[in-house]
Structures are given as structure tokens and as C-alpha cells.
Coordinates of C-alpha atoms and ligand atoms in Angstrom, one line a residue:
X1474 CA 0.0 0.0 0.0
X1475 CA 1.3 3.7 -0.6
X1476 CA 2.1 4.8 2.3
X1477 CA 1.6 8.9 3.4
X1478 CA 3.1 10.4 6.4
X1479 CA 1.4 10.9 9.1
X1480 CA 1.8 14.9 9.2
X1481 CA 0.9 14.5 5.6
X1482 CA -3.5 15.0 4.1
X1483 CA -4.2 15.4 0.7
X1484 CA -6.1 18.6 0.0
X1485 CA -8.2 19.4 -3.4
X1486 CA -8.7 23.0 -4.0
X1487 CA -10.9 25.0 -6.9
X1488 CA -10.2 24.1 -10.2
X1489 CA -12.0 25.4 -13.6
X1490 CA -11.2 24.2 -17.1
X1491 CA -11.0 20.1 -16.5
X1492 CA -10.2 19.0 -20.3
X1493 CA -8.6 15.8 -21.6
X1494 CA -9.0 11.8 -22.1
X1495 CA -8.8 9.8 -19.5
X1496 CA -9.1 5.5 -19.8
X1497 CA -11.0 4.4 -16.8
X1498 CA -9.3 1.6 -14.6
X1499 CA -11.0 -1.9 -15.0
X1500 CA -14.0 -3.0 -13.8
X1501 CA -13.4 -4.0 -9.7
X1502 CA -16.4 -6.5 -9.6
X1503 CA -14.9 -7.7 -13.0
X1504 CA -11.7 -8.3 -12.0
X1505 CA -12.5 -10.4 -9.0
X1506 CA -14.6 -12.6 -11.1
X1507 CA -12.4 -13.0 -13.9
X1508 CA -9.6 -14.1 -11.3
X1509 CA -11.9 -16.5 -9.4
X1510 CA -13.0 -17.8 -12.5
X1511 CA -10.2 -18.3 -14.6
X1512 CA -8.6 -19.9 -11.1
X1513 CA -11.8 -22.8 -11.7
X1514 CA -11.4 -23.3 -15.0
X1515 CA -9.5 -25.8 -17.3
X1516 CA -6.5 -24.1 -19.1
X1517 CA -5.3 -20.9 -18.9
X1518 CA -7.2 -18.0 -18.8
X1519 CA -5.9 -14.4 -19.9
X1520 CA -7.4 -11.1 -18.7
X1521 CA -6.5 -7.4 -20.0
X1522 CA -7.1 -4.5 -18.3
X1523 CA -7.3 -6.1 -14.9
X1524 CA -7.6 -4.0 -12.0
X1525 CA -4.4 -3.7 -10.6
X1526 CA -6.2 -2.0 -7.2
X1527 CA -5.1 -3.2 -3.8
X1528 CA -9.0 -5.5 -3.1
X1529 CA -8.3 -7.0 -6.5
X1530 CA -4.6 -8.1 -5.9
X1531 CA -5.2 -9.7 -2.5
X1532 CA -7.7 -12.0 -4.8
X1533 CA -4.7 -12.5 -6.9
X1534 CA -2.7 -13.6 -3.9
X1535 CA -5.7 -15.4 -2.0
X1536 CA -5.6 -17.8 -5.4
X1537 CA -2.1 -18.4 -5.3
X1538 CA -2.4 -19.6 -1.7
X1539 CA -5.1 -22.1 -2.8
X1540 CA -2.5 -23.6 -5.1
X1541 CA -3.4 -21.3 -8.4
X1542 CA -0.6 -20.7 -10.7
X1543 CA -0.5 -16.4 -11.6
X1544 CA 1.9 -15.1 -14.1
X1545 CA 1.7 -11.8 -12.9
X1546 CA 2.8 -8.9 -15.5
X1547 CA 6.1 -7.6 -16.1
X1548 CA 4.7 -4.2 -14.2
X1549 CA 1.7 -3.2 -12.8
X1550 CA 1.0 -0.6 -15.5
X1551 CA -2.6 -1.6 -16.4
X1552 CA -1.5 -2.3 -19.7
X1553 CA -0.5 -5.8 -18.9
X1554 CA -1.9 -10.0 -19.5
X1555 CA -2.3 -12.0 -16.4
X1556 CA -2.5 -15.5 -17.0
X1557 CA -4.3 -18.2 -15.0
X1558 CA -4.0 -21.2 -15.1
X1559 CA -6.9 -22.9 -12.9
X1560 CA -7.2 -25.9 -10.9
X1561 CA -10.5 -26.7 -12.4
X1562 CA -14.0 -27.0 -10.6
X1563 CA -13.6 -28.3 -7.2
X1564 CA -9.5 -28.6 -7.4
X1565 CA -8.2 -25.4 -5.1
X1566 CA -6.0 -26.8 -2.6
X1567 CA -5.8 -26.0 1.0
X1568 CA -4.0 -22.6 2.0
X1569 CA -1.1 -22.9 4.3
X1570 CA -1.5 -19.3 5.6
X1571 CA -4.9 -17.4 6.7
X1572 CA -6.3 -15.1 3.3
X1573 CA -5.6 -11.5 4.1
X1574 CA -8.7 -9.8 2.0
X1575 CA -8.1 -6.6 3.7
X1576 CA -10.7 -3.9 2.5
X1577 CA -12.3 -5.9 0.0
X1578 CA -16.0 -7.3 1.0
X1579 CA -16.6 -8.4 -2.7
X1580 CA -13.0 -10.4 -2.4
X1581 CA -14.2 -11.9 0.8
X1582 CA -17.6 -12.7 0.3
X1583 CA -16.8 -14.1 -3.3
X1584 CA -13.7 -16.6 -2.1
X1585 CA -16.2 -17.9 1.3
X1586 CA -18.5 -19.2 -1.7
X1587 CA -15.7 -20.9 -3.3
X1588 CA -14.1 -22.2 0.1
X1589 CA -17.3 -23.0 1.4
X1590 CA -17.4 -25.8 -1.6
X1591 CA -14.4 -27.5 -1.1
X1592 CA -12.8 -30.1 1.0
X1593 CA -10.7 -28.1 3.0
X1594 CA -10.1 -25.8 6.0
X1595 CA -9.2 -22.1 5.7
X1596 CA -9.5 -19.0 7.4
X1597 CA -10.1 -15.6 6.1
X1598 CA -9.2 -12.4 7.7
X1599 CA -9.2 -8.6 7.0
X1600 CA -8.3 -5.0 7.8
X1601 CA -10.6 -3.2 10.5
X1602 CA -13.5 -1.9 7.9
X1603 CA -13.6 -5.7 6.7
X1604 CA -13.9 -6.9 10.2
X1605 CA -17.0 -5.2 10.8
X1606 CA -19.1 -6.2 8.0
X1607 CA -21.7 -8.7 8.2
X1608 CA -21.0 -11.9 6.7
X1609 CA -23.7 -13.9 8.4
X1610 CA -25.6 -13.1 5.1
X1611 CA -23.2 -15.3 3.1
X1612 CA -22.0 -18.3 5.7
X1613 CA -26.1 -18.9 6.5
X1614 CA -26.9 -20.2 3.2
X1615 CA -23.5 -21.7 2.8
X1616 CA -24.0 -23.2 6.3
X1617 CA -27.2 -24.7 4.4
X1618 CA -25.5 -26.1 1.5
X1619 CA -23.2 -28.5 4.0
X1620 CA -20.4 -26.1 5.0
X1621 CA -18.8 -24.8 8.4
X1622 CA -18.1 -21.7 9.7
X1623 CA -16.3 -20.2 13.1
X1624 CA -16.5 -16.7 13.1
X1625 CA -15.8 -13.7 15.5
X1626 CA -19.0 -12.9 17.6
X1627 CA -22.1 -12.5 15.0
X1628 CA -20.8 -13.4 11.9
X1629 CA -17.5 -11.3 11.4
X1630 CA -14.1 -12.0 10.3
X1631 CA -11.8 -13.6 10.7
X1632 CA -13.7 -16.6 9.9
X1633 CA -13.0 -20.2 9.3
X1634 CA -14.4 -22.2 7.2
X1635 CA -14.5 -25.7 7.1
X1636 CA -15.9 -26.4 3.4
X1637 CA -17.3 -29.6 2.0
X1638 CA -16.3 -31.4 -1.0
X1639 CA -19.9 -32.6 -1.9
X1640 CA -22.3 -29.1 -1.5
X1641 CA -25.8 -29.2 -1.4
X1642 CA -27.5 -27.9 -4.2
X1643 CA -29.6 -25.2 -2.8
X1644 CA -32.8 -22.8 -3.7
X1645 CA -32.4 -19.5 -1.4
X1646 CA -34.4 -16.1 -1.3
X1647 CA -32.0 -14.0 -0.2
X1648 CA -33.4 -11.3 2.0
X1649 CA -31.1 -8.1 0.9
X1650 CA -30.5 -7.2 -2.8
X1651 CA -26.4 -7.7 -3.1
X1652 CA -24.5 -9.3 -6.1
X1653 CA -22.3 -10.8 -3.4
X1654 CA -24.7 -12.8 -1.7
X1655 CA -25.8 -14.1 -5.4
X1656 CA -22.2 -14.5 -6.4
X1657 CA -21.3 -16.6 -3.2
X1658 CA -23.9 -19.3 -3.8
X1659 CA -23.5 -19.7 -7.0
X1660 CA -19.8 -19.8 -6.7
X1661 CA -20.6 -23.1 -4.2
X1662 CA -23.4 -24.3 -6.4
X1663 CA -20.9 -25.0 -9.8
X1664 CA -19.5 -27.7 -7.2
X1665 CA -22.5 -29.0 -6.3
X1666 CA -24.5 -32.4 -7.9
X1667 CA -27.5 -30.3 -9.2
X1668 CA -28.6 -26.9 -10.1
X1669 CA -28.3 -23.9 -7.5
X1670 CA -31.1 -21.2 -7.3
X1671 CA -30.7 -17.7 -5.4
X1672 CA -34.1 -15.7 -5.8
X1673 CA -33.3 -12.1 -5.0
X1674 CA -35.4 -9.3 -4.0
X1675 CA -34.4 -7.0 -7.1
X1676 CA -32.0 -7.7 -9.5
X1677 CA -28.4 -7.1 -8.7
X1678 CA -25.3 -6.5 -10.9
X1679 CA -25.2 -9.6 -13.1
X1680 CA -21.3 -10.0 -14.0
X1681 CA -21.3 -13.1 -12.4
X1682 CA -23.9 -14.8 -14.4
X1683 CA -22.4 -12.9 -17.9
X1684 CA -19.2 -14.8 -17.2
X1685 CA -19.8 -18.0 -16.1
X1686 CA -21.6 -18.0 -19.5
X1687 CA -18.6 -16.7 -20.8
X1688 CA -16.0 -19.6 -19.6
X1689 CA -19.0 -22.4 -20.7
X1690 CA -21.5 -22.5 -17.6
X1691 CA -25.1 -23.0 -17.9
X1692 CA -27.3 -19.5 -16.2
X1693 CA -30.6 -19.3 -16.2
X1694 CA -32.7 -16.0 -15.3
X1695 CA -36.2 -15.9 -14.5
X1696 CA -38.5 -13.2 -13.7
X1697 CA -40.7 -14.7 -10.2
X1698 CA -44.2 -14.9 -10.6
X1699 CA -45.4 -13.8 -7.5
X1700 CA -43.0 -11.1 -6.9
X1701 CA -42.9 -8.4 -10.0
X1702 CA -39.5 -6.8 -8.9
X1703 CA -37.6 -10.5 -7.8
X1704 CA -35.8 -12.4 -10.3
X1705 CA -34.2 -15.7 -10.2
X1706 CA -30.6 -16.8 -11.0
X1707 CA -30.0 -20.9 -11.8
X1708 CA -26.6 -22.3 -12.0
X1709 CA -26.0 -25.8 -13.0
X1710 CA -23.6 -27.7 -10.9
X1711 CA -20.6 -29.3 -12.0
X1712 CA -19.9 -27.7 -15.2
X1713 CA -16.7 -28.0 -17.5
X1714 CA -15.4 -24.2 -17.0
X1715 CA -12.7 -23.5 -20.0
X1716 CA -10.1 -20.9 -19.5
X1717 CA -11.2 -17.9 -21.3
X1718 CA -9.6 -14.2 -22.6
X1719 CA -11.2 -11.9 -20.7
X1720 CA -11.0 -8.0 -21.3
X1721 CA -12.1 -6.0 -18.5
X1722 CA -14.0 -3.0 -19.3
X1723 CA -13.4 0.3 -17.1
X1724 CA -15.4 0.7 -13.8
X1725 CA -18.3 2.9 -14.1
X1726 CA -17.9 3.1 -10.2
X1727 CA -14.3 5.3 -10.8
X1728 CA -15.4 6.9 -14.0
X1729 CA -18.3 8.5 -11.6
X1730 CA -16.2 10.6 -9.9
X1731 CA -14.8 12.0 -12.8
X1732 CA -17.7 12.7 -14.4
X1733 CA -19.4 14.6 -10.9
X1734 CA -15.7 16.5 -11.2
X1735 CA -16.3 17.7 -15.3
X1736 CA -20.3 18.2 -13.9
X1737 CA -19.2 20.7 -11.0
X1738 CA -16.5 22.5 -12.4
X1739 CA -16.6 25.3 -15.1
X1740 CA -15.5 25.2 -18.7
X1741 CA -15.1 21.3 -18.5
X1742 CA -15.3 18.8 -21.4
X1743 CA -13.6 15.6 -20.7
X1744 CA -14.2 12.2 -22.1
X1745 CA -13.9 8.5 -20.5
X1746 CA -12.9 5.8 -22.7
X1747 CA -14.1 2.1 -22.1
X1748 CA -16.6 2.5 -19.5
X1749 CA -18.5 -0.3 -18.7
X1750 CA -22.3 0.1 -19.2
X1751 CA -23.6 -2.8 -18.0
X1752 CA -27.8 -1.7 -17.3
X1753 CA -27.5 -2.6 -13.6
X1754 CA -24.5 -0.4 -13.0
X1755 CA -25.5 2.7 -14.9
X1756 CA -27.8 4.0 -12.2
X1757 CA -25.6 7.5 -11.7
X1758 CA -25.4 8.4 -15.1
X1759 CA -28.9 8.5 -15.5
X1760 CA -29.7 9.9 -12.7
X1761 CA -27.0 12.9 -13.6
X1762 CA -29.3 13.2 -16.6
X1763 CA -32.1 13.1 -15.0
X1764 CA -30.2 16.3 -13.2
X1765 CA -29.2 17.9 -16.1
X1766 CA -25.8 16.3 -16.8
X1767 CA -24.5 16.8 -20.2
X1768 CA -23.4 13.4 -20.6
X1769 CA -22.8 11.7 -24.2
X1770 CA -22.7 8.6 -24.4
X1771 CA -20.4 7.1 -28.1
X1772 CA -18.7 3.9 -29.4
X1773 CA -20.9 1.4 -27.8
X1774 CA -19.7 -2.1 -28.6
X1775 CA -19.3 -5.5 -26.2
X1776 CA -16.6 -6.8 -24.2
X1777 CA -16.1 -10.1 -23.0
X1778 CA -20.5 -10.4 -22.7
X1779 CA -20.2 -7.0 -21.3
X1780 CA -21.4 -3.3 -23.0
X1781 CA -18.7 -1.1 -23.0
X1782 CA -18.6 2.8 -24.2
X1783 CA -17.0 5.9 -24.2
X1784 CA -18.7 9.0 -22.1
X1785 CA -18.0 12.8 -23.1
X1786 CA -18.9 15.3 -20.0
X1787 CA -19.5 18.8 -19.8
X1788 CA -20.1 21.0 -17.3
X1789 CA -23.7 21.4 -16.5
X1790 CA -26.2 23.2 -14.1
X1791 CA -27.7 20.6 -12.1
X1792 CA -30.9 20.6 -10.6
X1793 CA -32.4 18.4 -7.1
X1794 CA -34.4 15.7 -7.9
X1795 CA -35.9 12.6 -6.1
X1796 CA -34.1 9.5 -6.8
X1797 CA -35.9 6.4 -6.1
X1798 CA -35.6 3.5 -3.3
X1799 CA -35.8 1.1 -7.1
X1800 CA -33.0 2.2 -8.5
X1801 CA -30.3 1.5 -5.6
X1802 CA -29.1 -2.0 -6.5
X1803 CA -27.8 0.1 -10.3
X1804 CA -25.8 2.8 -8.0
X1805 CA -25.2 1.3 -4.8
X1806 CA -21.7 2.6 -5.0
X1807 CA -22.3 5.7 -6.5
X1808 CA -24.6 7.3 -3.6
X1809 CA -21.3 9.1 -1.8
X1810 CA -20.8 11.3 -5.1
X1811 CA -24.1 11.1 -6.4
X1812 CA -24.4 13.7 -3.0
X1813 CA -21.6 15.7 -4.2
X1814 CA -23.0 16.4 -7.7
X1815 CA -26.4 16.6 -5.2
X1816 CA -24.4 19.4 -3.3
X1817 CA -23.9 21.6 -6.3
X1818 CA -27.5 21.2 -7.9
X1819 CA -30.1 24.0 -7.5
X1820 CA -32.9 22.6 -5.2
X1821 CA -32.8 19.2 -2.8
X1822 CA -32.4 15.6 -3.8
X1823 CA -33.8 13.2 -2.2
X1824 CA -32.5 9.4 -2.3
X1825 CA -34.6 6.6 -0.8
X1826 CA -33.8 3.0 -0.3
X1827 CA -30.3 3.8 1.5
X1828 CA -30.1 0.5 4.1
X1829 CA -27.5 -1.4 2.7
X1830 CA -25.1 2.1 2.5
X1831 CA -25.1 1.3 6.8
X1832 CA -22.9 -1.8 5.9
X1833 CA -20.6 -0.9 3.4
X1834 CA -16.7 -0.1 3.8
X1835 CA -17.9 2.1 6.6
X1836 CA -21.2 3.4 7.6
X1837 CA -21.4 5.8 4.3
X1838 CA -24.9 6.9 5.0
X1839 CA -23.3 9.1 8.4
X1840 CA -19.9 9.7 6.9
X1841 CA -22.0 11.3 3.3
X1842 CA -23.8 13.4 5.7
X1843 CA -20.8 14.0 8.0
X1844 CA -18.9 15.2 5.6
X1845 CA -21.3 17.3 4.1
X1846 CA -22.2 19.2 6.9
X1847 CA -18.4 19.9 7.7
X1848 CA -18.3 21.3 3.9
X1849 CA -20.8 23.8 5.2
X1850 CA -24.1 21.8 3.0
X1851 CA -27.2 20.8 4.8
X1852 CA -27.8 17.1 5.1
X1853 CA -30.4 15.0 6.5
X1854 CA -30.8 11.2 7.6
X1855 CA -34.7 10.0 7.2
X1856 CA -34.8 6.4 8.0
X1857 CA -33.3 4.7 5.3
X1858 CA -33.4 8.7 3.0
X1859 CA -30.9 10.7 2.6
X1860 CA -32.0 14.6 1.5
X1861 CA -29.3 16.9 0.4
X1862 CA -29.9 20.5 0.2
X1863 CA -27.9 21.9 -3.1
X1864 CA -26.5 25.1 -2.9
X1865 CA -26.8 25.9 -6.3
X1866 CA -23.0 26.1 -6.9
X1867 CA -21.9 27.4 -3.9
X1868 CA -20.3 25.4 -1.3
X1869 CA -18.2 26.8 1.1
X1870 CA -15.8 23.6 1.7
X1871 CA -13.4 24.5 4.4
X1872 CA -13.1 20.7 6.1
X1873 CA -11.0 17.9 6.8
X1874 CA -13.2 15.4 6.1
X1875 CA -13.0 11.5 8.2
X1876 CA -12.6 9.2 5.6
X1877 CA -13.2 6.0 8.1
X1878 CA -10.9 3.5 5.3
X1879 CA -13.7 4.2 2.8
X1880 CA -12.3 4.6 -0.6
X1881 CA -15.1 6.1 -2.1
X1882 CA -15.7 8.4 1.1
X1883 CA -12.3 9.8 0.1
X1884 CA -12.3 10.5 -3.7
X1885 CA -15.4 11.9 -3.3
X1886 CA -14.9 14.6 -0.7
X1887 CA -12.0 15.4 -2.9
X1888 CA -14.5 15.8 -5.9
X1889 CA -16.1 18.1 -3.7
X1890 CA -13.4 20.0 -3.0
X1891 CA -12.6 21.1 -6.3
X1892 CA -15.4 23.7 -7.2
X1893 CA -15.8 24.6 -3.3
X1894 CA -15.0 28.0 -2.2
X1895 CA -11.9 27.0 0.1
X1896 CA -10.4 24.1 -0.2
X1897 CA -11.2 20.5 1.4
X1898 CA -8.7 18.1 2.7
X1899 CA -8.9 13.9 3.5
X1900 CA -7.7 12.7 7.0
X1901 CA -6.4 9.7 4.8
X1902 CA -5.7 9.3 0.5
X1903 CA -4.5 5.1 1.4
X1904 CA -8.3 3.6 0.8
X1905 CA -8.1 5.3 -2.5
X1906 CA -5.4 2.3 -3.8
X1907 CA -8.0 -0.5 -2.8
X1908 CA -10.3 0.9 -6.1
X1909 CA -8.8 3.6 -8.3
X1910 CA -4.7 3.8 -7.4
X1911 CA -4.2 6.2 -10.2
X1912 CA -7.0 8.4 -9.5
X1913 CA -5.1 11.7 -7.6
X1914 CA -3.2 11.5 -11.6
X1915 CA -6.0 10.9 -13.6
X1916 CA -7.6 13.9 -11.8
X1917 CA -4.6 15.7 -12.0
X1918 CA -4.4 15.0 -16.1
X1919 CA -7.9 16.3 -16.2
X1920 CA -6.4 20.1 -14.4
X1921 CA -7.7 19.4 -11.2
X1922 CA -5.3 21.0 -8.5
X1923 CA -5.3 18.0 -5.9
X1924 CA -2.2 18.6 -3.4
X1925 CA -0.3 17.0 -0.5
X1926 CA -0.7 19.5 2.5
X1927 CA 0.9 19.6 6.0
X1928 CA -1.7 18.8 8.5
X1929 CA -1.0 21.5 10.4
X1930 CA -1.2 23.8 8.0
X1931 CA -4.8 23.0 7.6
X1932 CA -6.9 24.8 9.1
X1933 CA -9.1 21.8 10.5
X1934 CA -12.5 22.9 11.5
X1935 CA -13.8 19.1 11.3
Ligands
LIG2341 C1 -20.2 -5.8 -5.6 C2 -21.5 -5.7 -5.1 C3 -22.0 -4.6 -4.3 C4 -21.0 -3.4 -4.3 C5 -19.6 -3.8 -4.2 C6 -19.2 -4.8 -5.4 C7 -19.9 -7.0 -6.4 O1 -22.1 -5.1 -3.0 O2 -21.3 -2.5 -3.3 O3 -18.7 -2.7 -4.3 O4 -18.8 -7.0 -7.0 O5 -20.6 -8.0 -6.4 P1 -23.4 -5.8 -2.4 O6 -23.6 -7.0 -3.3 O7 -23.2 -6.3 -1.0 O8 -24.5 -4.8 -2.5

């Protein structure tokens, strides 16, 4: 991890003009899959354009320890092949060493599916954030397909898990929305002798289903009868997975805080190349539209089962709307600078259906309002709502804001800071690597003036 000073924050102050082309990093959720996968298939498996983010390379490393042969790139560019070669369903082997999956809840949850269906012991550990999130909502329908689990009070990490070699096929309605939970099971259910079923409550990001189509799986999706907004997701069990190429596309999650940037700030025009436009991740960009984003969207073509594009933004007035509960599973990420661009519009915006933001990397639904309020915007916390009151342009800034290990918390505060009044500093730029490692560059590339500031210098009113 890169590794600041203590004495050291990174501060973002007003910028105008943001101009230029910037290739987005690949796809997180992608990246993880396309590891996983390529480490269960027969033959090698190439990807391009692999995430080369701190969550996505302790994946790398938690497949080595289960006996996966990696042939890493010369340097960790983004412009580099990895190569896989897999063990095949069912054939990791046990680790030696605990699996450090330090921020990464998608990396954890992900691999205790795959444990979870094998004939072996491991345990799984992770940095403080990690070690507060629930994973009850994975191990309890593992727990029902045959496998063990000791965990740390209810449910958190580190865990062991004692897996089984011969999983139960299983049919579960899961109770929360989240592509993990979906991934998880079906992860265990392509060992299992039969076909695996997760109902869930709205449909969640489907990468997983687009790939293991991709590397030869059979995936069936089927709208439920009795509940209009559920769909269900069938896996067949014990299929021959063939190593694949896979070509990442870029994360729509980083390209949103670039696009919020060339929204908020004055005389922009920028354009993202190879963004990944996948219908149940594009949830921000049209809600920006719905704001009054001047977003283009060009070049639409398909990547490895997934839609791919190129975005031009310009700056644009933005207005408050109401954005709702339905379309949270499309932008779960995306709500800490969704309340950014929310900041700058002219009226309030209102976003329902917030629950799941209390168990992400931290609790983002108090450290989006926190960190509003200390950049001088009125927030407000309604249940599971969050209303932002814009300031039609002007936002006094001013703040150090927490960043509580939250990637996301941190690049998006430093959005913020970049059309504020006076400039806004993060207590801590490290969580950035987990996601977007290049982002302070690519923002920089684009004109905005992001700098490394003496804490005490700052005048820290937070
Ligand atoms: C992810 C799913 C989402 C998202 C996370 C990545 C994935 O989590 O927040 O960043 O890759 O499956 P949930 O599935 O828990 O909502």
C-alpha cells in the first residue's frame, strides 16, 4: 500500500477548465470474477485490463495460496496479461497461511463461496473496515449447502471455514439485494451435484452470471411470478469451465467521480474511454441526466458479454431531484458522489432505499452526511433517505473530512473540494489504492489541483 506520512493529508482545491482523455481503470467487480474464475477453470485464462487495485490483488494472492498458478505482469502498468492457469471446478487446494482480504468485502464474500465448496479448512481475515461487516448473510446459506463456519462474535471476520467437498445444491431467497450474496452461492453451487437457485429481492449487478456463460456455464434468469421486482438466478452444478480471454471493461464506479468533477466544475469537457455500461451499474449516469448532466454517451460495442462505451462530460447546471428506493441495486456505490453532484445542484435531492449504505466499507450513510455538513451543505438522515440540500454552486468547503478506510468516502470529498470555495482536505488518501490507485493523476491529467498539504497547516474545522 502507498504509504503517506502521518503529518501529511491530501487537500483538493478550486479548479475550472478540466479537459482531456482519461481511460478508466478496469471494472473492480470484474476483476475479482475473472480471477476467481479463470482460477476454476480448465486451461489458462488471460485477462487485459485487470484491476491492478489493492482489493483485486489480494484475490490475486488469496488464489495463489489455494495452489493457483498467476503469471503476474512484467509491471503493474494496467496495460499488462495475467494468466491463469486454474485448478478446475472443485481442485483449489488448502492454503497454508490465513487469506488476508483486507478492505475488499466483494473479495471476501466471493472466495467464502468458493471455500465454502471445497474439501478443505481455511480462514479468512481482513483489515478493521472488513472486520465489521456482516457476513452472516453469506456463511447462512453456505451453512445450508453443508459447509462450516467459526467466526468472530455474529458473523465477522476472521472466519474459518471448514468447506465440504460434496455441497448441497440449494434454492435461497435471499433477504437483501447484493450481487455478493448471489455471487457466493452460486460460486458453491458450480461444485454442487445439481442446479443452484438464489431468488433475490431486485435484480443485482449480473457479472457473475455474464461470465460463467462466458467460460462455458449453464445460467438461467427468471423473472418470479409472484413477486414483479424479484428475479431468479439458476446455475447448473458441475460444469466444464474452460479458460477464457477476458477484457475488463473500465469501472463505471471510478469513472463516476470524474464525471461529478467535469459536472461541478466550469469550462469542463472531458471524455472517458471504455466505461462499462452494464444496465444494472448505470444507475448514476442517469440519474446525472435526470439532473441535467450533459453526458454523451459514443462507441458502444461489447466486451467479454459485457457493454462497453465511451462518455464525453461537460459541465452542467444541475438541478435536485428525487431518486428512487428502485434504482439502488444500479448505483449502490455511487450514492457518496451522487451527494456531491447533489451538493452543487439547484434545489434538494432526495435518495430513498439507502439501508444497505449502513454496511458498506464504513457506515457511508453518516460519513455522506458528516462530511457534508463539515463542507458547510445541509444534510439530512430520514430512516433509510438521505435529502441533500444543493447550494446551487456554492459550497463553502473548508473541512478535513473522516474518511473512516472508505475509498469512495475519500475520492469523493476530494471531488467536492474542487469547485468549493476553500479548499477540502482527506484525513487519509491510502483507501483510495483499494479501487482507483491512479485516481489523484488521472484527476490531475484532467487540471484538477489535488495537493499534498501539512496537516498542520490545515486549518481543521472538522
Ligand atoms: C459488488 C456488489 C456490491 C457493491 C460492491 C461490489 C460485487 O455489494 O457494493 O462494491 O462485485 O458483487 P453488495 O452486493 O453487497 O450490494
Amino acid at each position: 500500500m502507498m504509504t503517506t506520512p502521518n503529518n501529511q493529508i491530501t487537500m483538493s482545491i478550486r479548479s475550472s477548465g478540466l479537459r482531456g482523455e482519461i481511460r478508466c481503470p478496469g471494472d473492480k467487480s470484474i476483476s475479482h470474477r475473472a480471477l476467481i474464475f479463470g482460477g476454476l477453470a480448465v486451461g489458462p485464462t488471460t485477462i487485459e485490463g485487470l484491476l491492478e487495485g489493492e482489493d483485486v490483488l489480494n484475490t490475486v494472492k488469496a488464489l495463489e495460496a489455494l495452489g493457483v498458478s498467476i503469471e503476474w505482469p512484467d509491471q503493474l502498468d494496467g496495460n499488462g496479461v495475467w494468466t491463469i492457469h486454474g485448478r478446475g471446478v472443485g481442485g483449489l487446494a488448502e492454503p497454508e497461511t490465513a487469506l488476508d482480504m483486507g478492505n475488499s468485502g466483494t473479495g471476501a464474500r466471493l472466495l467464502l463461496g468458493v471455500l465454502a465448496s471445497h474439501p478443505l479448512s481455511a480462514v479468512v481475515t481482513g483489515d478493521a473496515s472488513l472486520s465489521r461487516r456482516p457476513m452472516e448473510r453469506v456463511t447462512a446459506p453456505l451453512s445450508r449447502m453443508g459447509a462450516k463456519f467459526e467466526c468472530r462474535g455474529a458473523g465477522l471476520m476472521p472466519i474459518m471455514v471448514i468447506g465440504t467437498g460434496d455441497p448441497i445444491p440449494l434454492i435461497y431467497e435471499s433477504p437483501v439485494a447484493s450481487a455478493q450474496v448471489k455471487s457466493a452461492i452460486l460460486l458453491a453451487g458450480l461444485h454442487a451435484r445439481g442446479s443452484t437457485t438464489v431468488i433475490e429481492p431486485a435484480p443485482t449487478r449480473d457479472h457473475t452470471e455474464r461470465m460463467l456463460r462466458h467460460f462455458g456455464a449453464k445460467v438461467e434468469t427468471m423473472p418470479v411470478k409472484e413477486n414483479a421486482a424479484a428475479s431468479s438466478v439458476t446455475v447448473t452444478g458441475l460444469p466444464e469451465l474452460s479458460g477464457q480471454r477476458v477484457a475488463v471493461p473500465g469501472d463505471p464506479s471510478s469513472a463516476a467521480f470524474l464525471v461529478v468533477a467535469a459536472l461541478i466544475t466550469e469550462g469542463s469537457d472531458i471524455i472517458l474511454k471504455n466505461v462499462g455500461l452494464n444496465p444494472l451499474r448505470t444507475g448514476l449516469f442517469s440519474t446525472l441526466q435526470e439532473m441535467g448532466a450533459d453526458i454523451t454517451i459514443t462507441n458502444t460495442r461489447e466486451e467479454a458479454g459485457e457493454p462497453v462505451g465511451d462518455l464525453q462530460v461537460r459541465s452542467s447546471q444541475l438541478r435536485g431531484i428525487s431518486v428512487p428506493a428502485e434504482r439502488a441495486p444500479s448505483m449502490i456505490d455511487e450514492y457518496p458522489i451522487l451527494a456531491v453532484a447533489a451538493a452543487y445542484a439547484d434545489g434538494d435531492t432526495r435518495m430513498d432505499g439507502l439501508s444497505e449504505l449502513r454496511v458498506k466499507e464504513t457506515d457511508r450513510l453518516a460519513a455522506i452526511a458528516d462530511g457534508l455538513a463539515a463542507c458547510g451543505v445541509e444534510a439530512f438522515i430520514e430512516s433509510d433517505a438521505l435529502i441533500v440540500k444543493g447550494r446551487n454552486g456554492q459550497v463553502p468547503g473548508n473541512a478535513v473530512v473522516a474518511v473512516h478506510l472508505d475509498h469512495r468516502i475519500a475520492m469523493s470529498f476530494l471531488v467536492l473540494g474542487i469547485a468549493a470555495e476553500k479548499p477540502v482536505s482527506v484525513d487519509d488518501d491510502q483507501a483510495i489504492a483499494t479501487s482507483y490507485p491512479d485516481f489523484i493523476s488521472h484527476m490531475s491529467a484532467i487540471g484538477a489541483t489535488l495537493i499534498k498539504a501539512d496537516r498542520t497547516d490545515v486549518d481543521v474545522n472538522t
